[in-house]
C-alpha positions as MATLAB code, in Angstrom:
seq = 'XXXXXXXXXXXXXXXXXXXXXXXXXXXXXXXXXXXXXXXXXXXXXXXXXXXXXXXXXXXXXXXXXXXXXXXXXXXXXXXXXXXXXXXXXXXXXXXXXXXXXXXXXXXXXXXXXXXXXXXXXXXXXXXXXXXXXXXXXXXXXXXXXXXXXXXXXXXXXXXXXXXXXXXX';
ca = [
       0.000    0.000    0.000;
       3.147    2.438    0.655;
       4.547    1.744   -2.298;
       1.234    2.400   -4.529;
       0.816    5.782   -2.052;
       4.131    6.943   -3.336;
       3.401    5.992   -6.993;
       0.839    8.079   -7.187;
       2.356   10.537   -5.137;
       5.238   10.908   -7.717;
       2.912   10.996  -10.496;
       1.058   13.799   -8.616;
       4.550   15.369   -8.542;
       5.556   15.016  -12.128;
       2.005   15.494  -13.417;
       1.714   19.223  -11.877;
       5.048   20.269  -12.749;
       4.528   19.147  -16.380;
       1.578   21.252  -15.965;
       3.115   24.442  -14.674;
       5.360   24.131  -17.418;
       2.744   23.693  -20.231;
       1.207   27.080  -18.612;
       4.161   28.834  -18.608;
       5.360   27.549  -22.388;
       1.732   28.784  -23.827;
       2.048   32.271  -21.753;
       5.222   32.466  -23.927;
       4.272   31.987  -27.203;
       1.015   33.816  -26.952;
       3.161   36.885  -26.023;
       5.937   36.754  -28.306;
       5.362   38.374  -31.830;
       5.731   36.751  -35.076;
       9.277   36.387  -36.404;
      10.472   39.703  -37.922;
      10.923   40.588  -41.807;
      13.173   43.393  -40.897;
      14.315   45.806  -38.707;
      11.606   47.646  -37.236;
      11.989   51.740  -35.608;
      12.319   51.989  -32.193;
      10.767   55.349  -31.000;
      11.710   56.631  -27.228;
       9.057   58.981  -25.543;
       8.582   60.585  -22.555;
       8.311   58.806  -19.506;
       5.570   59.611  -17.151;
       5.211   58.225  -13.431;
       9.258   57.287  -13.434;
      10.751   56.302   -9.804;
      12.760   59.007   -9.174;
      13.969   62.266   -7.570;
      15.165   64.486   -9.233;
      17.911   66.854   -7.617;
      19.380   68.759  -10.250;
      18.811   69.841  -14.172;
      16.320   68.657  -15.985;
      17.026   64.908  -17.224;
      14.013   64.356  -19.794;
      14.062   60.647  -19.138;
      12.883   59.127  -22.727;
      12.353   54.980  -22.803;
      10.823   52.233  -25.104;
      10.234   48.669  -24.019;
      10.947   46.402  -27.130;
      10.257   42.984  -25.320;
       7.802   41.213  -22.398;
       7.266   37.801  -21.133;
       4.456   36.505  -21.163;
       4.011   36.717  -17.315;
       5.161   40.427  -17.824;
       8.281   39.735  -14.884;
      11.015   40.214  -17.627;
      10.702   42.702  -19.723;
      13.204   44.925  -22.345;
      13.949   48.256  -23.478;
      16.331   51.175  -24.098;
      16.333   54.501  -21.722;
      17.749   58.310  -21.898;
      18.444   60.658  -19.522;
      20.227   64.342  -20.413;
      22.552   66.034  -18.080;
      24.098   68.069  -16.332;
      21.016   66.210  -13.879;
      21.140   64.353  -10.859;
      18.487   61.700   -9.548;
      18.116   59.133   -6.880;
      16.378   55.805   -9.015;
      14.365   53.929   -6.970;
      14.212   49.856   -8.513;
      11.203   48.056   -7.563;
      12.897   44.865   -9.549;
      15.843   43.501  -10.360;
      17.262   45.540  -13.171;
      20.685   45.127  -15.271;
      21.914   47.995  -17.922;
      24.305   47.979  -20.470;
      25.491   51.699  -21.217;
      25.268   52.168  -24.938;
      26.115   56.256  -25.086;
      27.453   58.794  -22.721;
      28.151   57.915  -18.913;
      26.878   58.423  -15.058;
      28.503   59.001  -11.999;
      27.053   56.172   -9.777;
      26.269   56.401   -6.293;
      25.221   52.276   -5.233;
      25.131   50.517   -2.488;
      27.880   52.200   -0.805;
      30.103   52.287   -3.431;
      31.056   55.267   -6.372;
      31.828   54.370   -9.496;
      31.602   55.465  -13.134;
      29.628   53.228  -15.962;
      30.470   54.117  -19.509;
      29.780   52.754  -22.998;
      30.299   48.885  -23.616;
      29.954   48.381  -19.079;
      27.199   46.478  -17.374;
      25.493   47.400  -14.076;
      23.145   45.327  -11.921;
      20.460   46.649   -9.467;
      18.818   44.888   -6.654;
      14.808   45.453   -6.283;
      14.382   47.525   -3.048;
      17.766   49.822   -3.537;
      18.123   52.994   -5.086;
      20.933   54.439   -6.670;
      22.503   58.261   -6.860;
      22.830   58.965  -10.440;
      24.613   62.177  -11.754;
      24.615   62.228  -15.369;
      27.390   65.021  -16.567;
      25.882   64.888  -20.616;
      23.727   62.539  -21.931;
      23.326   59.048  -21.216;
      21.380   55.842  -23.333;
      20.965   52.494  -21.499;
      19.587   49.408  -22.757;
      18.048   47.708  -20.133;
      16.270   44.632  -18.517;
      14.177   44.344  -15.581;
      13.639   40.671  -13.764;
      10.821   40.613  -11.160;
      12.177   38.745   -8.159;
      10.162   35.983   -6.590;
       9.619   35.985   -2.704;
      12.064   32.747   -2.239;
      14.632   34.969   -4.045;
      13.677   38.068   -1.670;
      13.320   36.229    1.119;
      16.645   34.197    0.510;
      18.673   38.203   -0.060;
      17.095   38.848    3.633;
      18.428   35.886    4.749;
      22.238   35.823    3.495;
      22.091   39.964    3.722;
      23.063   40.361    0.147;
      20.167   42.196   -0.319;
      18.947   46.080    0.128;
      19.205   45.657    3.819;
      23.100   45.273    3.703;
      23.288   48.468    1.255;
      25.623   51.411    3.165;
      24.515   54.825    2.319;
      26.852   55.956   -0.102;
      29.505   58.490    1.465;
];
């Protein structure tokens, strides 16, 4: 009888996670758009409602999101700040840039540093970051939605917004 309990058991097992899987495979490919012809124009605008303060200058922050999951917890796109301006970001999720044009003076975690063209940076969801931006600067970026184990699991081992020094 314990042996037919934990057949079924790991047929339960392997039955929902092929399941979850099937969900998450058909959220995919209902999201994704058809296979491109050709290049198509990507067109920054103004962003409204964006999570920061601004200090100094006026940064006219311009973005365009180019790609989604189909859960919406990854998503895609390139951003543009002008400068002389200076901001405190505020990340909700996980983002990581790649610095296509210009620089910014970075303010992180406790640390200053300076990310130019060609340089990857990676911020934690609850942190914010000092930004000073001396010209102009164009990101592409991607932001990852965190789950709770992987919040939880930052609060745990402190490597998480809780362990970030004020910068200084």
């Amino acid at each position: 009888m314990v042996r037919k309990n934990a057949l079924w058991f790991v047929f339960g097992a392997v039955a929902s996670w092929a399941a979850m899987h099937a969900v998450s495979a058909w959220q995919h490919l209902d999201a994704m758009p058809a296979p491109s012809a050709g290049g198509q124009p990507l067109v920054m605008v103004p962003m409204e409602g964006a999570t920061a303060t601004v200090h100094a200058g006026t940064p006219n922050f311009r973005a365009a999101s180019y790609s989604a999951s189909g859960d919406g917890r990854v998503q895609s796109g390139i951003f543009s700040a002008e400068g002389p301006s200076t901001f405190d970001w505020h990340y909700g999720v996980d983002e990581t840039v790649y610095i296509q044009e210009g620089e910014v003076h970075l303010d992180y975690m406790g640390r200053r540093f300076v990310a130019k063209p060609g340089e990857t940076v990676h911020f934690q969801a609850g942190t914010r970051a000092h930004w000073h931006v001396p010209r102009y600067v164009q990101k592409s970026w991607t932001v990852h939605e965190p789950s709770r184990l992987v919040r939880w699991w930052r609060k745990l081992t402190g490597d998480g917004p809780e362990a970030a020094r004020p910068a200084g």
